[in-house]
Amino acid sequence: MATKNIMIVGVGGQGTLLTSRILGGLAVRGGYDVKLSEVHGMAQRGGSVVTFVRYGEKVAEPVVEEGQADVLVAFERLEALRYAHFLKEDGVVVVNDHRIDPITVVTGAAGYPDGILARLGARHKVVSLDATAVAAAMGAPKAFNVVVLGLAAQFLDFSREDWLAVIEAVVPPKTVAVNKQAFEAGYKK
Amino acid sequence: MSDKALMLGNEAIARGAWEAGVKVSAAYPGTPSTEISESIVKYKEVYAEWAPNEKVAVEVALGASIAGVRSLASMKHVGLNVAADPLFTASYTGVGGGMVLVAADDPGMYSSQNEQDSRMVARAALVPVLEPSDSAEAKEFTKLAYELSERFDTPVMVRTTTRLSHSQGLVELGERVEPADKPYERDIAKYVMMPVNAIRRHPIVEERMKALSEEDLPVNRAEYGDLSIGFVASGIPYLYVKEALPEASVLKLGMVNPLPRKLIEEFAAKVGKLYIFEELEPVIEEQVRSWGIPAVGKELFTRQGEYSAALLRDRILHQPATARPADDAPARPPILCPGCPHRSVFTALSQLKLHAAGDIGCYTLGAVAPLSVVDTTVCMGSSISTLHGMEKGRGAAYVKDWVAVIGDSTFMHTGVNSLMNMAYNRATGTVVVLDNSTTGMTGHQDHPATGKTLRGEAVPAIDIAGLCRALGVRRVHEVGAFDLEALKELLRQETAADELSVVIARAPCVLLKGQTFPNRCREVPDKCKKCGACLKPGCPSLTRLPEKNIHIDAMCTGCGLCQRLCKFGAIETVAR
């Protein structure tokens, strides 16, 4: 199989590191070679963050190049727009339909773009869900990222059972049940 | 069949050190090196500690080595500068038990103030350097580093970069070896570096480096393919060569100092055009050219930032990137968190129109709009000493509208030396210690003033106020970071005073575990005059709505700063 290129993008603090660990765990379970590249440190403080996940028979570089992503998983709309040029022409955007204003917008230095989903949809297949609202309704607002992963699962190469097993292995023990529930909330049968 | 695990480069380095039988590890946190210590402390056979700074960490590792056990010191590239003093002479003393120093460079400056190249430091210190390309190699090279350290009687550097430290790859897990502790033998000529002994050690160091350059190491490997084009590469850039030009010949260097000259000469003779593909400085390139070998390097490839496969395709294959340009999206720079105590202190400084000599930590973000109160940031501890220099250059009146701001961890690292200097040399400036009870930016590591060690043991915490007094500072004040009025009053009073003072502004980092935030702030729309005063501190919980009034979202921790700034009672604190 050709190497699959996935990007997880969001705002520092949204849990991109946990979700990349879940994807990494799935790739290992699937018997693939896998490389992930993460951002730690200063950029995590509310900044734009990106994680690369690549799996296949043999993976060389740990980064996804522009124009090479198969799936872009975005935890926030503006971040989906920021990284959309990384997608292949037939790449898919899975986006949390949620807005977090960057400081440049809060201070009035810039405007938050309108119609992001439509702009993305003009070029790519887009699936979206207000996962933030879904998770909040479940009483587990932090688990929105796993709701988004559930939505993304239809474009990845792993079974529902694989997902649930890896979630159980990766997330903190106390949050296993709620994260499984979050995954199911996003998952399309 | 052996077990495989997905590991960060940093976790793999820790695993390698553990498998090599390391007994002592010391470090000061610094992105991208921090996870090495956080991983190694999980192995119970290893004693691991946070040292107050990198110089101390390297000396601890050297002491353990002299005492006959294998040791590790890890740091980011700029930490290596702090540790340079012991390193340059540990190179002369050599080791007892194997000693490895990990230096983590940051091409692209994801979380650093410069992008210096640690290989240059290692060359100057006459220390060998191994450079892995992925997590599997990170583990294996660390083990090899211990072997080489003991065989050649030298500390060995393992150099990593952010891309390797923070990438995960599969690692084959091995068993730990338990080398016997070496019996101590007094060897004054080797370990006391006074001139008479050091003069004798220097030629030994040079002979050792020569022997290493001639050593046949499997980690230096020629991969012949298309002979018309050859690359010399190591570390992460090697992977970009494999990605972009899988057919090209590559000399993959696992040891980048000293260089294996014979191997490079052989490779250069076999290939047509020779390229040196190395991030940051032309360390390999300049040496190769000095041997009379024509090679192309920095005239094609930049000294700045990270490399990529696309860079090779563009410069070698003349295939410019085909991806469409990025969409226009407003920037999202890092910012202080909602509820961050630094925001309150910076608001006080801003309202009093004070300049801040800044330091290294989350609070460097005080330089960013809309706060924009931090005027300088150079290196760990420099806030205090630069303020002192300003006063000595221009007189006490000049620093009346200045303060130094430094975090508690950075104060412990090297700030304390600078404050000692101010006290000793009769300065009158004002130092603000932003005490949030942790090393914040690197992800909450303990330090000597937190009362906890890397291993989680409770220990007596250094009393920062008491320490300042012990240094001779008479005007030492402690204040809650969110007590805006008291803070401003103290700052007015202390910047006006003709004597050195320290103001310790205290509130825990909002991300420290174990805190609860029972309250949050909420807007009262009919009282809002749309003046925007609440937005001035740049809290990301606040948004200006299209009608110009404001909304406070659920990320709010109820710190109350915006409420204090609202003259119209349009923000209230409510139970969450």
PDB file of C-alpha atoms in Angstrom, chain B residues 157-305:
ATOM      1  CA  MET B 157      27.569  13.949  22.306  1.00  0.00           C
ATOM      2  CA  VAL B 158      24.376  12.623  20.764  1.00  0.00           C
ATOM      3  CA  ARG B 159      22.948  15.408  18.649  1.00  0.00           C
ATOM      4  CA  THR B 160      19.267  15.523  17.875  1.00  0.00           C
ATOM      5  CA  THR B 161      16.970  18.150  16.374  1.00  0.00           C
ATOM      6  CA  THR B 162      13.382  19.099  17.108  1.00  0.00           C
ATOM      7  CA  ARG B 163      12.154  17.029  14.159  1.00  0.00           C
ATOM      8  CA  LEU B 164      13.820  13.900  15.518  1.00  0.00           C
ATOM      9  CA  SER B 165      13.177  14.535  19.219  1.00  0.00           C
ATOM     10  CA  HIS B 166       9.474  15.116  18.582  1.00  0.00           C
ATOM     11  CA  SER B 167       8.870  12.503  15.912  1.00  0.00           C
ATOM     12  CA  GLN B 168       7.740   9.021  16.782  1.00  0.00           C
ATOM     13  CA  GLY B 169       8.936   5.885  15.086  1.00  0.00           C
ATOM     14  CA  LEU B 170       9.150   2.175  15.790  1.00  0.00           C
ATOM     15  CA  VAL B 171      11.884   1.027  18.144  1.00  0.00           C
ATOM     16  CA  GLU B 172      12.946  -2.534  18.859  1.00  0.00           C
ATOM     17  CA  LEU B 173      13.173  -2.973  22.590  1.00  0.00           C
ATOM     18  CA  GLY B 174      16.238  -4.626  24.103  1.00  0.00           C
ATOM     19  CA  GLU B 175      17.376  -5.668  27.535  1.00  0.00           C
ATOM     20  CA  ARG B 176      19.348  -3.574  29.975  1.00  0.00           C
ATOM     21  CA  VAL B 177      22.979  -4.421  30.577  1.00  0.00           C
ATOM     22  CA  GLU B 178      24.382  -3.800  34.045  1.00  0.00           C
ATOM     23  CA  PRO B 179      28.017  -2.855  33.676  1.00  0.00           C
ATOM     24  CA  ALA B 180      29.930  -3.340  36.921  1.00  0.00           C
ATOM     25  CA  ASP B 181      30.789  -0.085  38.705  1.00  0.00           C
ATOM     26  CA  LYS B 182      34.425   0.670  37.978  1.00  0.00           C
ATOM     27  CA  PRO B 183      36.611   0.623  41.084  1.00  0.00           C
ATOM     28  CA  TYR B 184      37.933   4.088  41.859  1.00  0.00           C
ATOM     29  CA  GLU B 185      41.575   4.662  41.169  1.00  0.00           C
ATOM     30  CA  ARG B 186      43.054   8.011  42.083  1.00  0.00           C
ATOM     31  CA  ASP B 187      44.426   9.564  38.868  1.00  0.00           C
ATOM     32  CA  ILE B 188      45.374  13.152  39.568  1.00  0.00           C
ATOM     33  CA  ALA B 189      47.133  13.615  36.235  1.00  0.00           C
ATOM     34  CA  LYS B 190      43.884  12.785  34.432  1.00  0.00           C
ATOM     35  CA  TYR B 191      41.262  14.477  36.589  1.00  0.00           C
ATOM     36  CA  VAL B 192      42.975  17.575  38.000  1.00  0.00           C
ATOM     37  CA  MET B 193      43.108  19.975  35.094  1.00  0.00           C
ATOM     38  CA  MET B 194      45.764  22.361  36.267  1.00  0.00           C
ATOM     39  CA  PRO B 195      48.169  23.494  33.558  1.00  0.00           C
ATOM     40  CA  VAL B 196      50.832  20.866  34.107  1.00  0.00           C
ATOM     41  CA  ASN B 197      48.296  18.068  33.663  1.00  0.00           C
ATOM     42  CA  ALA B 198      46.145  19.725  31.012  1.00  0.00           C
ATOM     43  CA  ILE B 199      49.226  20.296  28.834  1.00  0.00           C
ATOM     44  CA  ARG B 200      49.757  16.534  28.861  1.00  0.00           C
ATOM     45  CA  ARG B 201      46.088  15.759  28.241  1.00  0.00           C
ATOM     46  CA  HIS B 202      45.648  17.998  25.187  1.00  0.00           C
ATOM     47  CA  PRO B 203      47.711  15.821  22.802  1.00  0.00           C
ATOM     48  CA  ILE B 204      45.897  12.744  24.128  1.00  0.00           C
ATOM     49  CA  VAL B 205      42.597  14.400  23.182  1.00  0.00           C
ATOM     50  CA  GLU B 206      43.847  15.094  19.671  1.00  0.00           C
ATOM     51  CA  GLU B 207      45.142  11.553  19.238  1.00  0.00           C
ATOM     52  CA  ARG B 208      41.775  10.247  20.389  1.00  0.00           C
ATOM     53  CA  MET B 209      39.915  12.351  17.819  1.00  0.00           C
ATOM     54  CA  LYS B 210      42.294  11.178  15.088  1.00  0.00           C
ATOM     55  CA  ALA B 211      41.768   7.547  16.083  1.00  0.00           C
ATOM     56  CA  LEU B 212      38.005   8.068  16.050  1.00  0.00           C
ATOM     57  CA  SER B 213      38.152   9.594  12.574  1.00  0.00           C
ATOM     58  CA  GLU B 214      39.891   6.426  11.369  1.00  0.00           C
ATOM     59  CA  GLU B 215      37.590   4.040  13.212  1.00  0.00           C
ATOM     60  CA  ASP B 216      35.507   1.789  10.996  1.00  0.00           C
ATOM     61  CA  LEU B 217      31.999   2.447  12.309  1.00  0.00           C
ATOM     62  CA  PRO B 218      28.983   0.697  10.750  1.00  0.00           C
ATOM     63  CA  VAL B 219      26.904   3.824  11.468  1.00  0.00           C
ATOM     64  CA  ASN B 220      28.886   5.555   8.723  1.00  0.00           C
ATOM     65  CA  ARG B 221      27.523   3.852   5.634  1.00  0.00           C
ATOM     66  CA  ALA B 222      27.883   4.385   1.882  1.00  0.00           C
ATOM     67  CA  GLU B 223      24.699   3.496  -0.009  1.00  0.00           C
ATOM     68  CA  TYR B 224      25.582   3.360  -3.678  1.00  0.00           C
ATOM     69  CA  GLY B 225      22.927   3.835  -6.339  1.00  0.00           C
ATOM     70  CA  ASP B 226      23.053   6.279  -9.236  1.00  0.00           C
ATOM     71  CA  LEU B 227      26.755   7.191  -9.236  1.00  0.00           C
ATOM     72  CA  SER B 228      26.296  10.449 -11.122  1.00  0.00           C
ATOM     73  CA  ILE B 229      25.088  12.127  -7.957  1.00  0.00           C
ATOM     74  CA  GLY B 230      26.132  11.630  -4.347  1.00  0.00           C
ATOM     75  CA  PHE B 231      24.986  13.137  -1.061  1.00  0.00           C
ATOM     76  CA  VAL B 232      26.702  13.321   2.279  1.00  0.00           C
ATOM     77  CA  ALA B 233      23.925  13.553   4.873  1.00  0.00           C
ATOM     78  CA  SER B 234      23.092  12.655   8.444  1.00  0.00           C
ATOM     79  CA  GLY B 235      20.182  12.959  10.859  1.00  0.00           C
ATOM     80  CA  ILE B 236      16.792  14.030   9.556  1.00  0.00           C
ATOM     81  CA  PRO B 237      18.121  15.490   6.253  1.00  0.00           C
ATOM     82  CA  TYR B 238      19.220  11.942   5.305  1.00  0.00           C
ATOM     83  CA  LEU B 239      15.516  10.969   5.299  1.00  0.00           C
ATOM     84  CA  TYR B 240      14.695  13.839   2.945  1.00  0.00           C
ATOM     85  CA  VAL B 241      17.334  12.553   0.509  1.00  0.00           C
ATOM     86  CA  LYS B 242      15.805   9.050   0.660  1.00  0.00           C
ATOM     87  CA  GLU B 243      12.341  10.529   0.104  1.00  0.00           C
ATOM     88  CA  ALA B 244      13.155  12.860  -2.784  1.00  0.00           C
ATOM     89  CA  LEU B 245      16.008  11.002  -4.498  1.00  0.00           C
ATOM     90  CA  PRO B 246      15.751   7.318  -3.566  1.00  0.00           C
ATOM     91  CA  GLU B 247      18.073   6.327  -6.433  1.00  0.00           C
ATOM     92  CA  ALA B 248      20.911   8.685  -5.545  1.00  0.00           C
ATOM     93  CA  SER B 249      24.087   7.513  -3.816  1.00  0.00           C
ATOM     94  CA  VAL B 250      24.252   8.585  -0.196  1.00  0.00           C
ATOM     95  CA  LEU B 251      27.001   8.551   2.371  1.00  0.00           C
ATOM     96  CA  LYS B 252      25.025   8.412   5.582  1.00  0.00           C
ATOM     97  CA  LEU B 253      27.116   9.653   8.463  1.00  0.00           C
ATOM     98  CA  GLY B 254      26.175   8.402  11.916  1.00  0.00           C
ATOM     99  CA  MET B 255      29.238  10.071  13.412  1.00  0.00           C
ATOM    100  CA  VAL B 256      29.475  13.713  12.355  1.00  0.00           C
ATOM    101  CA  ASN B 257      32.483  14.636  14.503  1.00  0.00           C
ATOM    102  CA  PRO B 258      35.210  13.735  13.845  1.00  0.00           C
ATOM    103  CA  LEU B 259      34.457  13.053  10.195  1.00  0.00           C
ATOM    104  CA  PRO B 260      35.569   9.721   8.683  1.00  0.00           C
ATOM    105  CA  ARG B 261      37.869  11.351   6.133  1.00  0.00           C
ATOM    106  CA  LYS B 262      38.929   8.204   4.278  1.00  0.00           C
ATOM    107  CA  LEU B 263      35.346   7.085   3.791  1.00  0.00           C
ATOM    108  CA  ILE B 264      34.314  10.501   2.504  1.00  0.00           C
ATOM    109  CA  GLU B 265      37.277  10.613   0.090  1.00  0.00           C
ATOM    110  CA  GLU B 266      36.371   7.161  -1.250  1.00  0.00           C
ATOM    111  CA  PHE B 267      32.735   8.134  -1.686  1.00  0.00           C
ATOM    112  CA  ALA B 268      33.625  11.437  -3.369  1.00  0.00           C
ATOM    113  CA  ALA B 269      35.910   9.597  -5.820  1.00  0.00           C
ATOM    114  CA  LYS B 270      33.107   7.219  -6.871  1.00  0.00           C
ATOM    115  CA  VAL B 271      30.284   9.688  -7.417  1.00  0.00           C
ATOM    116  CA  GLY B 272      29.930  12.411 -10.037  1.00  0.00           C
ATOM    117  CA  LYS B 273      28.604  15.513  -8.412  1.00  0.00           C
ATOM    118  CA  LEU B 274      28.928  15.654  -4.605  1.00  0.00           C
ATOM    119  CA  TYR B 275      26.407  17.473  -2.449  1.00  0.00           C
ATOM    120  CA  ILE B 276      26.593  18.085   1.279  1.00  0.00           C
ATOM    121  CA  PHE B 277      23.038  18.228   2.644  1.00  0.00           C
ATOM    122  CA  GLU B 278      23.192  19.425   6.266  1.00  0.00           C
ATOM    123  CA  GLU B 279      20.792  21.673   8.155  1.00  0.00           C
ATOM    124  CA  LEU B 280      22.183  24.826   9.816  1.00  0.00           C
ATOM    125  CA  GLU B 281      25.945  25.421   9.542  1.00  0.00           C
ATOM    126  CA  PRO B 282      28.296  24.061   6.832  1.00  0.00           C
ATOM    127  CA  VAL B 283      30.170  21.944   9.368  1.00  0.00           C
ATOM    128  CA  ILE B 284      30.747  18.948   7.106  1.00  0.00           C
ATOM    129  CA  GLU B 285      30.995  21.011   3.940  1.00  0.00           C
ATOM    130  CA  GLU B 286      33.827  23.259   5.105  1.00  0.00           C
ATOM    131  CA  GLN B 287      35.909  20.310   6.278  1.00  0.00           C
ATOM    132  CA  VAL B 288      35.339  18.343   3.077  1.00  0.00           C
ATOM    133  CA  ARG B 289      36.301  21.331   0.959  1.00  0.00           C
ATOM    134  CA  SER B 290      39.379  21.919   3.086  1.00  0.00           C
ATOM    135  CA  TRP B 291      40.568  18.470   1.940  1.00  0.00           C
ATOM    136  CA  GLY B 292      40.429  19.652  -1.675  1.00  0.00           C
ATOM    137  CA  ILE B 293      37.221  17.788  -2.520  1.00  0.00           C
ATOM    138  CA  PRO B 294      34.799  19.811  -4.660  1.00  0.00           C
ATOM    139  CA  ALA B 295      31.355  19.777  -3.078  1.00  0.00           C
ATOM    140  CA  VAL B 296      28.150  21.790  -3.339  1.00  0.00           C
ATOM    141  CA  GLY B 297      26.405  22.811  -0.144  1.00  0.00           C
ATOM    142  CA  LYS B 298      25.318  26.145   1.197  1.00  0.00           C
ATOM    143  CA  GLU B 299      25.300  27.856  -2.191  1.00  0.00           C
ATOM    144  CA  LEU B 300      22.199  25.723  -2.878  1.00  0.00           C
ATOM    145  CA  PHE B 301      20.881  24.964   0.590  1.00  0.00           C
ATOM    146  CA  THR B 302      20.170  27.561   3.238  1.00  0.00           C
ATOM    147  CA  ARG B 303      21.680  27.824   6.721  1.00  0.00           C
ATOM    148  CA  GLN B 304      18.229  28.724   8.030  1.00  0.00           C
ATOM    149  CA  GLY B 305      15.371  26.583   9.265  1.00  0.00           C
TER     150      GLY B 305
END
